[in-house]
């Protein structure tokens, strides 16, 4: 997986001064098959990426500048792995057009670099076809401002798609009396519960149930380090996937 | 725990035709130190309990008749182990008075015979003193009509008592945006979540969190059989506890 | 999933007197799109299957007779769904040959009808490609004679295949001192632990770990009823899969 | 719990240059009711503790010097909270003698400052009385050299004591065939399993089982920070417990 007897891939990190960015620099430096050739912070000119001869750039900046960054990279034939949020169909459209004229250049836009979260979502959609009941419990540190998490919403949507594909109706639920809302939120027909607990980071449990049986998926992120295997996978694979890919699952072998 | 070289204790079961009652009959019959001397169903006269020479009677009938049954038993010096719900301070008061005049007779009123549920509640109250965060997740089959479960409510109350004893304030929770109620019910200041899933029976998870740490209690009831060790504990111990005891924990060594 | 406005599929159950067989009879009877037309016990002649006009037969008999049963069914153009264990490459070979001359007839040999176990194994193989660490914990009732379970062995093998496909080496493990064997069994390079506990039935946990992250799959079988959705899936799909299929996953959409 | 309107307690930390020590300094500094008056590293003379007017000293040094440190502190009437390992009955004996002549001075020797681990052990001993089956699963990072962990061994011993007190015999286990040791280690009659997984830190699961029922305790340490509430509890309580206390549970209200 990490061949060391070949010439290392030359990688730049944009947003290197941020928390995710500095973690990414560290991960690239530690990988024997990659070479960190440029750390670009807010004040640095993008030209340094080209001057350093980067083949792949990781963009971990902010929504306000990411689209401009990626356009600049594609113009210079540099592959881009993008973890910055804020991309919409509106900002993706011109990028698609630009990539049509940039043969061989690959761009990955990944809203979530945690491989486990990507696996959980895909497996949840598949398992959903086979179970009468499904619920989602997400658990985070108590400083989180919104509930439920975006990942839990996406997982509920994936379960909904799986159920629809299998022709399943609503989940069984005889609750008549729930004065305080213990049954939680309902997203795409799926009940979603949010726990907030000191000491936790980001966790998700997906539970499926059928007669005499339960099936569970669980993903725990204890640390920002958990995103790095996904970043490195993107860096290594982006050149082999020309054009635009949205979602890390496009690079994963989930069959 | 189950000495077989002594004369077995003579036990009657009231409500023997019900689901809990028939399970209790089976459990008594299988215990080497107990002898089932009377199975009393709705149509049977209580006199059969006395005629059979029962020393202990297990009442698993219905709220409408349980108080009358117990009064009848105490009058005849027969110890009573009562799992029937519906007892209130109003119905307990005359029983207390009656027991003052019935030296040596013991009555146990146990709202929950599951030893694990009793342990979870007690441990939750103790652990609550030492953790900044606490939440309860109960999970049941989807035919349950109310949410959250009574056990979850009692557990939240126990956690609240533990926190109060330790001088802890409200649990930390920065949630500002929760449009669909994912944070669940709040009982005595504790968030309580109810999951309904085909294939499950009755399950409870209590989660505590502090900096860098999590502590969990979990109890799973897969089957009505899980109540029988509690019933048998009550039967064996009731003679040694004259007067009224409410709650199986009064007979347990939880120190 | 269970259309009721069409003519029901005519189903026979072989081994109807056994525990799995009687459960299967009940499941077929309760399914609106299926009709139970024959319950065949040890003493019944197979002719009753044909006389009843069965289109699909479920074989839940014993290793000694299952090959003969299936051959008889294929000869008469009756599709077979087989849960009996004991099939080997040697007994499958003549069946394959027979099916070549039986156009349109389908046979499913399924060593495990629990959909959750099938999902867990498949997902484990996929997830294994992305994690440095992987272990298996299986948990069963204390009357089980062998450890670890066959399902746990198969899961470890699936993880091993996934790791090999991804070019992963041995799992990291610095253990130098383990005098009592706490690290468990090693199957295809994967540590496997077996728990035996009163009250449990059949449970499997697969745990994957990477830097700052954990991913878990868990399957709980509480009851023989958990095999019935798999049996019914086989019955409904066998006619659409002519020839021999080994493993229920061949009928599932796991993409 | 942390009154701020009183004069802060004056605290010294010995071993302040180590990982636990520097974490303890940070925790004391952040506590409004405590004041860090001395950080003592290997090269510093102990006199600085007395000169700084410390009322309590936390010893997080090394086995070679801890006994000498504590003796010095007791001589000067300074309470000691000790997390250093390596104390034996032989080194405790002279300390006990010394404390007899040092009225009002308290010393706490705590092999484990994780409140959750202390709770798990105590609750395990209590729950063990009520369940036929019990097993322990400990999970750690893959750099750990020994298996099972000391905490798991102590927990198994606690379960053994609980079972003995209740007159319970061996756990039920029909295993006849376990060629690769999947059933794990046996410590005091209890099966103990050790999992090693990248991304984990220190985790323990205790599982109890009875007919139709399961009871679980789980403690997760994600971070060294999880020991600090225990250290602070010791610092705050040591003056109220003159003489020697071994084990943090002596200061906790576990009734």
JSON list of C-alpha atoms in Angstrom, two decimals, chain A residues 43-168:
[
{"chain": "A", "resi": 43, "resn": "UNK", "atom": "CA", "xyz": [-0.39, 34.75, 3.79]},
{"chain": "A", "resi": 44, "resn": "UNK", "atom": "CA", "xyz": [1.50, 32.64, 1.22]},
{"chain": "A", "resi": 45, "resn": "UNK", "atom": "CA", "xyz": [1.03, 33.15, -2.54]},
{"chain": "A", "resi": 46, "resn": "UNK", "atom": "CA", "xyz": [-0.31, 30.08, -4.38]},
{"chain": "A", "resi": 47, "resn": "UNK", "atom": "CA", "xyz": [2.63, 30.39, -6.77]},
{"chain": "A", "resi": 48, "resn": "UNK", "atom": "CA", "xyz": [4.72, 28.57, -4.18]},
{"chain": "A", "resi": 49, "resn": "UNK", "atom": "CA", "xyz": [2.71, 25.41, -4.93]},
{"chain": "A", "resi": 50, "resn": "UNK", "atom": "CA", "xyz": [3.76, 25.45, -8.57]},
{"chain": "A", "resi": 51, "resn": "UNK", "atom": "CA", "xyz": [7.32, 26.53, -7.81]},
{"chain": "A", "resi": 52, "resn": "UNK", "atom": "CA", "xyz": [7.68, 23.56, -5.46]},
{"chain": "A", "resi": 53, "resn": "UNK", "atom": "CA", "xyz": [6.67, 21.22, -8.26]},
{"chain": "A", "resi": 54, "resn": "UNK", "atom": "CA", "xyz": [3.67, 19.79, -6.38]},
{"chain": "A", "resi": 55, "resn": "UNK", "atom": "CA", "xyz": [1.80, 17.07, -8.24]},
{"chain": "A", "resi": 56, "resn": "UNK", "atom": "CA", "xyz": [-1.09, 16.96, -5.77]},
{"chain": "A", "resi": 57, "resn": "UNK", "atom": "CA", "xyz": [-2.42, 19.71, -3.50]},
{"chain": "A", "resi": 58, "resn": "UNK", "atom": "CA", "xyz": [-4.55, 19.13, -0.42]},
{"chain": "A", "resi": 59, "resn": "UNK", "atom": "CA", "xyz": [-6.96, 22.04, 0.17]},
{"chain": "A", "resi": 60, "resn": "UNK", "atom": "CA", "xyz": [-7.98, 22.41, 3.83]},
{"chain": "A", "resi": 61, "resn": "UNK", "atom": "CA", "xyz": [-8.69, 26.13, 3.78]},
{"chain": "A", "resi": 62, "resn": "UNK", "atom": "CA", "xyz": [-12.02, 27.94, 4.21]},
{"chain": "A", "resi": 63, "resn": "UNK", "atom": "CA", "xyz": [-15.21, 28.14, 2.12]},
{"chain": "A", "resi": 64, "resn": "UNK", "atom": "CA", "xyz": [-14.42, 31.69, 0.98]},
{"chain": "A", "resi": 65, "resn": "UNK", "atom": "CA", "xyz": [-11.29, 30.75, -0.97]},
{"chain": "A", "resi": 66, "resn": "UNK", "atom": "CA", "xyz": [-11.47, 27.04, -1.77]},
{"chain": "A", "resi": 67, "resn": "UNK", "atom": "CA", "xyz": [-13.20, 27.37, -5.16]},
{"chain": "A", "resi": 68, "resn": "UNK", "atom": "CA", "xyz": [-10.62, 29.91, -6.32]},
{"chain": "A", "resi": 69, "resn": "UNK", "atom": "CA", "xyz": [-7.77, 27.70, -5.05]},
{"chain": "A", "resi": 70, "resn": "UNK", "atom": "CA", "xyz": [-9.02, 24.64, -6.88]},
{"chain": "A", "resi": 71, "resn": "UNK", "atom": "CA", "xyz": [-9.55, 26.54, -10.13]},
{"chain": "A", "resi": 72, "resn": "UNK", "atom": "CA", "xyz": [-5.98, 27.83, -9.91]},
{"chain": "A", "resi": 73, "resn": "UNK", "atom": "CA", "xyz": [-4.66, 24.28, -9.31]},
{"chain": "A", "resi": 74, "resn": "UNK", "atom": "CA", "xyz": [-6.58, 22.73, -12.19]},
{"chain": "A", "resi": 75, "resn": "UNK", "atom": "CA", "xyz": [-5.28, 25.46, -14.53]},
{"chain": "A", "resi": 76, "resn": "UNK", "atom": "CA", "xyz": [-1.76, 24.32, -13.72]},
{"chain": "A", "resi": 77, "resn": "UNK", "atom": "CA", "xyz": [-2.49, 20.59, -14.04]},
{"chain": "A", "resi": 78, "resn": "UNK", "atom": "CA", "xyz": [-2.14, 19.98, -10.32]},
{"chain": "A", "resi": 79, "resn": "UNK", "atom": "CA", "xyz": [-4.53, 17.36, -8.86]},
{"chain": "A", "resi": 80, "resn": "UNK", "atom": "CA", "xyz": [-6.59, 18.58, -5.91]},
{"chain": "A", "resi": 81, "resn": "UNK", "atom": "CA", "xyz": [-7.87, 16.77, -2.80]},
{"chain": "A", "resi": 82, "resn": "UNK", "atom": "CA", "xyz": [-10.36, 19.07, -1.09]},
{"chain": "A", "resi": 83, "resn": "UNK", "atom": "CA", "xyz": [-11.68, 18.76, 2.46]},
{"chain": "A", "resi": 84, "resn": "UNK", "atom": "CA", "xyz": [-12.98, 22.31, 2.77]},
{"chain": "A", "resi": 85, "resn": "UNK", "atom": "CA", "xyz": [-16.75, 22.49, 3.28]},
{"chain": "A", "resi": 86, "resn": "UNK", "atom": "CA", "xyz": [-19.12, 24.89, 1.61]},
{"chain": "A", "resi": 87, "resn": "UNK", "atom": "CA", "xyz": [-19.21, 23.49, -1.93]},
{"chain": "A", "resi": 88, "resn": "UNK", "atom": "CA", "xyz": [-22.63, 23.65, -3.58]},
{"chain": "A", "resi": 89, "resn": "UNK", "atom": "CA", "xyz": [-24.02, 22.61, -6.95]},
{"chain": "A", "resi": 90, "resn": "UNK", "atom": "CA", "xyz": [-23.47, 26.27, -7.92]},
{"chain": "A", "resi": 91, "resn": "UNK", "atom": "CA", "xyz": [-19.75, 26.22, -7.16]},
{"chain": "A", "resi": 92, "resn": "UNK", "atom": "CA", "xyz": [-19.29, 22.72, -8.57]},
{"chain": "A", "resi": 93, "resn": "UNK", "atom": "CA", "xyz": [-20.75, 23.56, -12.01]},
{"chain": "A", "resi": 94, "resn": "UNK", "atom": "CA", "xyz": [-17.92, 25.84, -13.23]},
{"chain": "A", "resi": 95, "resn": "UNK", "atom": "CA", "xyz": [-15.37, 23.36, -11.84]},
{"chain": "A", "resi": 96, "resn": "UNK", "atom": "CA", "xyz": [-16.91, 20.58, -13.92]},
{"chain": "A", "resi": 97, "resn": "UNK", "atom": "CA", "xyz": [-16.69, 22.76, -17.04]},
{"chain": "A", "resi": 98, "resn": "UNK", "atom": "CA", "xyz": [-13.09, 23.64, -16.30]},
{"chain": "A", "resi": 99, "resn": "UNK", "atom": "CA", "xyz": [-12.16, 19.96, -15.80]},
{"chain": "A", "resi": 100, "resn": "UNK", "atom": "CA", "xyz": [-13.59, 19.04, -19.23]},
{"chain": "A", "resi": 101, "resn": "UNK", "atom": "CA", "xyz": [-10.80, 21.12, -20.70]},
{"chain": "A", "resi": 102, "resn": "UNK", "atom": "CA", "xyz": [-8.13, 19.77, -18.36]},
{"chain": "A", "resi": 103, "resn": "UNK", "atom": "CA", "xyz": [-7.50, 16.22, -19.56]},
{"chain": "A", "resi": 104, "resn": "UNK", "atom": "CA", "xyz": [-6.11, 13.94, -16.91]},
{"chain": "A", "resi": 105, "resn": "UNK", "atom": "CA", "xyz": [-6.50, 16.27, -13.95]},
{"chain": "A", "resi": 106, "resn": "UNK", "atom": "CA", "xyz": [-8.37, 14.85, -10.99]},
{"chain": "A", "resi": 107, "resn": "UNK", "atom": "CA", "xyz": [-10.26, 16.68, -8.25]},
{"chain": "A", "resi": 108, "resn": "UNK", "atom": "CA", "xyz": [-11.71, 14.99, -5.16]},
{"chain": "A", "resi": 109, "resn": "UNK", "atom": "CA", "xyz": [-14.19, 16.95, -3.04]},
{"chain": "A", "resi": 110, "resn": "UNK", "atom": "CA", "xyz": [-14.68, 14.99, 0.19]},
{"chain": "A", "resi": 111, "resn": "UNK", "atom": "CA", "xyz": [-17.10, 16.28, 2.82]},
{"chain": "A", "resi": 112, "resn": "UNK", "atom": "CA", "xyz": [-15.88, 13.57, 5.21]},
{"chain": "A", "resi": 113, "resn": "UNK", "atom": "CA", "xyz": [-12.40, 12.06, 5.25]},
{"chain": "A", "resi": 114, "resn": "UNK", "atom": "CA", "xyz": [-13.19, 9.54, 8.02]},
{"chain": "A", "resi": 115, "resn": "UNK", "atom": "CA", "xyz": [-13.11, 6.18, 6.26]},
{"chain": "A", "resi": 116, "resn": "UNK", "atom": "CA", "xyz": [-15.26, 4.70, 9.01]},
{"chain": "A", "resi": 117, "resn": "UNK", "atom": "CA", "xyz": [-18.01, 7.24, 8.52]},
{"chain": "A", "resi": 118, "resn": "UNK", "atom": "CA", "xyz": [-17.99, 6.56, 4.77]},
{"chain": "A", "resi": 119, "resn": "UNK", "atom": "CA", "xyz": [-18.12, 2.80, 5.40]},
{"chain": "A", "resi": 120, "resn": "UNK", "atom": "CA", "xyz": [-20.92, 3.17, 7.97]},
{"chain": "A", "resi": 121, "resn": "UNK", "atom": "CA", "xyz": [-23.04, 5.18, 5.58]},
{"chain": "A", "resi": 122, "resn": "UNK", "atom": "CA", "xyz": [-22.58, 2.76, 2.69]},
{"chain": "A", "resi": 123, "resn": "UNK", "atom": "CA", "xyz": [-23.13, -0.36, 4.82]},
{"chain": "A", "resi": 124, "resn": "UNK", "atom": "CA", "xyz": [-26.19, 1.28, 6.41]},
{"chain": "A", "resi": 125, "resn": "UNK", "atom": "CA", "xyz": [-27.79, 1.77, 3.01]},
{"chain": "A", "resi": 126, "resn": "UNK", "atom": "CA", "xyz": [-27.19, -1.89, 2.13]},
{"chain": "A", "resi": 127, "resn": "UNK", "atom": "CA", "xyz": [-28.31, -3.36, 5.46]},
{"chain": "A", "resi": 128, "resn": "UNK", "atom": "CA", "xyz": [-31.41, -1.17, 5.49]},
{"chain": "A", "resi": 129, "resn": "UNK", "atom": "CA", "xyz": [-32.91, -3.31, 2.72]},
{"chain": "A", "resi": 130, "resn": "UNK", "atom": "CA", "xyz": [-33.04, -6.33, 5.00]},
{"chain": "A", "resi": 131, "resn": "UNK", "atom": "CA", "xyz": [-34.41, -5.06, 8.33]},
{"chain": "A", "resi": 132, "resn": "UNK", "atom": "CA", "xyz": [-37.82, -3.96, 9.50]},
{"chain": "A", "resi": 133, "resn": "UNK", "atom": "CA", "xyz": [-36.43, -1.47, 12.06]},
{"chain": "A", "resi": 134, "resn": "UNK", "atom": "CA", "xyz": [-33.58, 1.05, 11.87]},
{"chain": "A", "resi": 135, "resn": "UNK", "atom": "CA", "xyz": [-32.48, 3.89, 14.16]},
{"chain": "A", "resi": 136, "resn": "UNK", "atom": "CA", "xyz": [-29.45, 6.15, 14.44]},
{"chain": "A", "resi": 137, "resn": "UNK", "atom": "CA", "xyz": [-27.75, 7.31, 17.65]},
{"chain": "A", "resi": 138, "resn": "UNK", "atom": "CA", "xyz": [-25.00, 9.91, 17.33]},
{"chain": "A", "resi": 139, "resn": "UNK", "atom": "CA", "xyz": [-22.86, 10.93, 20.30]},
{"chain": "A", "resi": 140, "resn": "UNK", "atom": "CA", "xyz": [-20.62, 13.99, 20.55]},
{"chain": "A", "resi": 141, "resn": "UNK", "atom": "CA", "xyz": [-18.79, 16.23, 23.04]},
{"chain": "A", "resi": 142, "resn": "UNK", "atom": "CA", "xyz": [-21.13, 18.68, 24.83]},
{"chain": "A", "resi": 143, "resn": "UNK", "atom": "CA", "xyz": [-19.75, 21.76, 23.04]},
{"chain": "A", "resi": 144, "resn": "UNK", "atom": "CA", "xyz": [-21.42, 20.86, 19.76]},
{"chain": "A", "resi": 145, "resn": "UNK", "atom": "CA", "xyz": [-24.00, 23.50, 18.80]},
{"chain": "A", "resi": 146, "resn": "UNK", "atom": "CA", "xyz": [-26.37, 21.54, 16.54]},
{"chain": "A", "resi": 147, "resn": "UNK", "atom": "CA", "xyz": [-28.27, 18.28, 16.84]},
{"chain": "A", "resi": 148, "resn": "UNK", "atom": "CA", "xyz": [-28.38, 15.87, 15.18]},
{"chain": "A", "resi": 149, "resn": "UNK", "atom": "CA", "xyz": [-25.01, 15.84, 13.41]},
{"chain": "A", "resi": 150, "resn": "UNK", "atom": "CA", "xyz": [-24.74, 16.19, 9.65]},
{"chain": "A", "resi": 151, "resn": "UNK", "atom": "CA", "xyz": [-23.33, 12.66, 9.44]},
{"chain": "A", "resi": 152, "resn": "UNK", "atom": "CA", "xyz": [-26.36, 11.29, 11.29]},
{"chain": "A", "resi": 153, "resn": "UNK", "atom": "CA", "xyz": [-28.70, 13.13, 8.90]},
{"chain": "A", "resi": 154, "resn": "UNK", "atom": "CA", "xyz": [-26.85, 11.71, 5.90]},
{"chain": "A", "resi": 155, "resn": "UNK", "atom": "CA", "xyz": [-26.93, 8.23, 7.43]},
{"chain": "A", "resi": 156, "resn": "UNK", "atom": "CA", "xyz": [-30.69, 8.48, 8.00]},
{"chain": "A", "resi": 157, "resn": "UNK", "atom": "CA", "xyz": [-31.10, 9.56, 4.39]},
{"chain": "A", "resi": 158, "resn": "UNK", "atom": "CA", "xyz": [-29.01, 6.58, 3.24]},
{"chain": "A", "resi": 159, "resn": "UNK", "atom": "CA", "xyz": [-31.17, 4.22, 5.31]},
{"chain": "A", "resi": 160, "resn": "UNK", "atom": "CA", "xyz": [-34.25, 5.82, 3.77]},
{"chain": "A", "resi": 161, "resn": "UNK", "atom": "CA", "xyz": [-32.91, 5.18, 0.26]},
{"chain": "A", "resi": 162, "resn": "UNK", "atom": "CA", "xyz": [-32.13, 1.55, 1.14]},
{"chain": "A", "resi": 163, "resn": "UNK", "atom": "CA", "xyz": [-35.62, 0.99, 2.54]},
{"chain": "A", "resi": 164, "resn": "UNK", "atom": "CA", "xyz": [-37.24, 2.62, -0.48]},
{"chain": "A", "resi": 165, "resn": "UNK", "atom": "CA", "xyz": [-35.21, 0.41, -2.84]},
{"chain": "A", "resi": 166, "resn": "UNK", "atom": "CA", "xyz": [-36.47, -2.67, -0.97]},
{"chain": "A", "resi": 167, "resn": "UNK", "atom": "CA", "xyz": [-40.08, -1.47, -0.97]},
{"chain": "A", "resi": 168, "resn": "UNK", "atom": "CA", "xyz": [-40.19, -1.25, 2.83]}
]
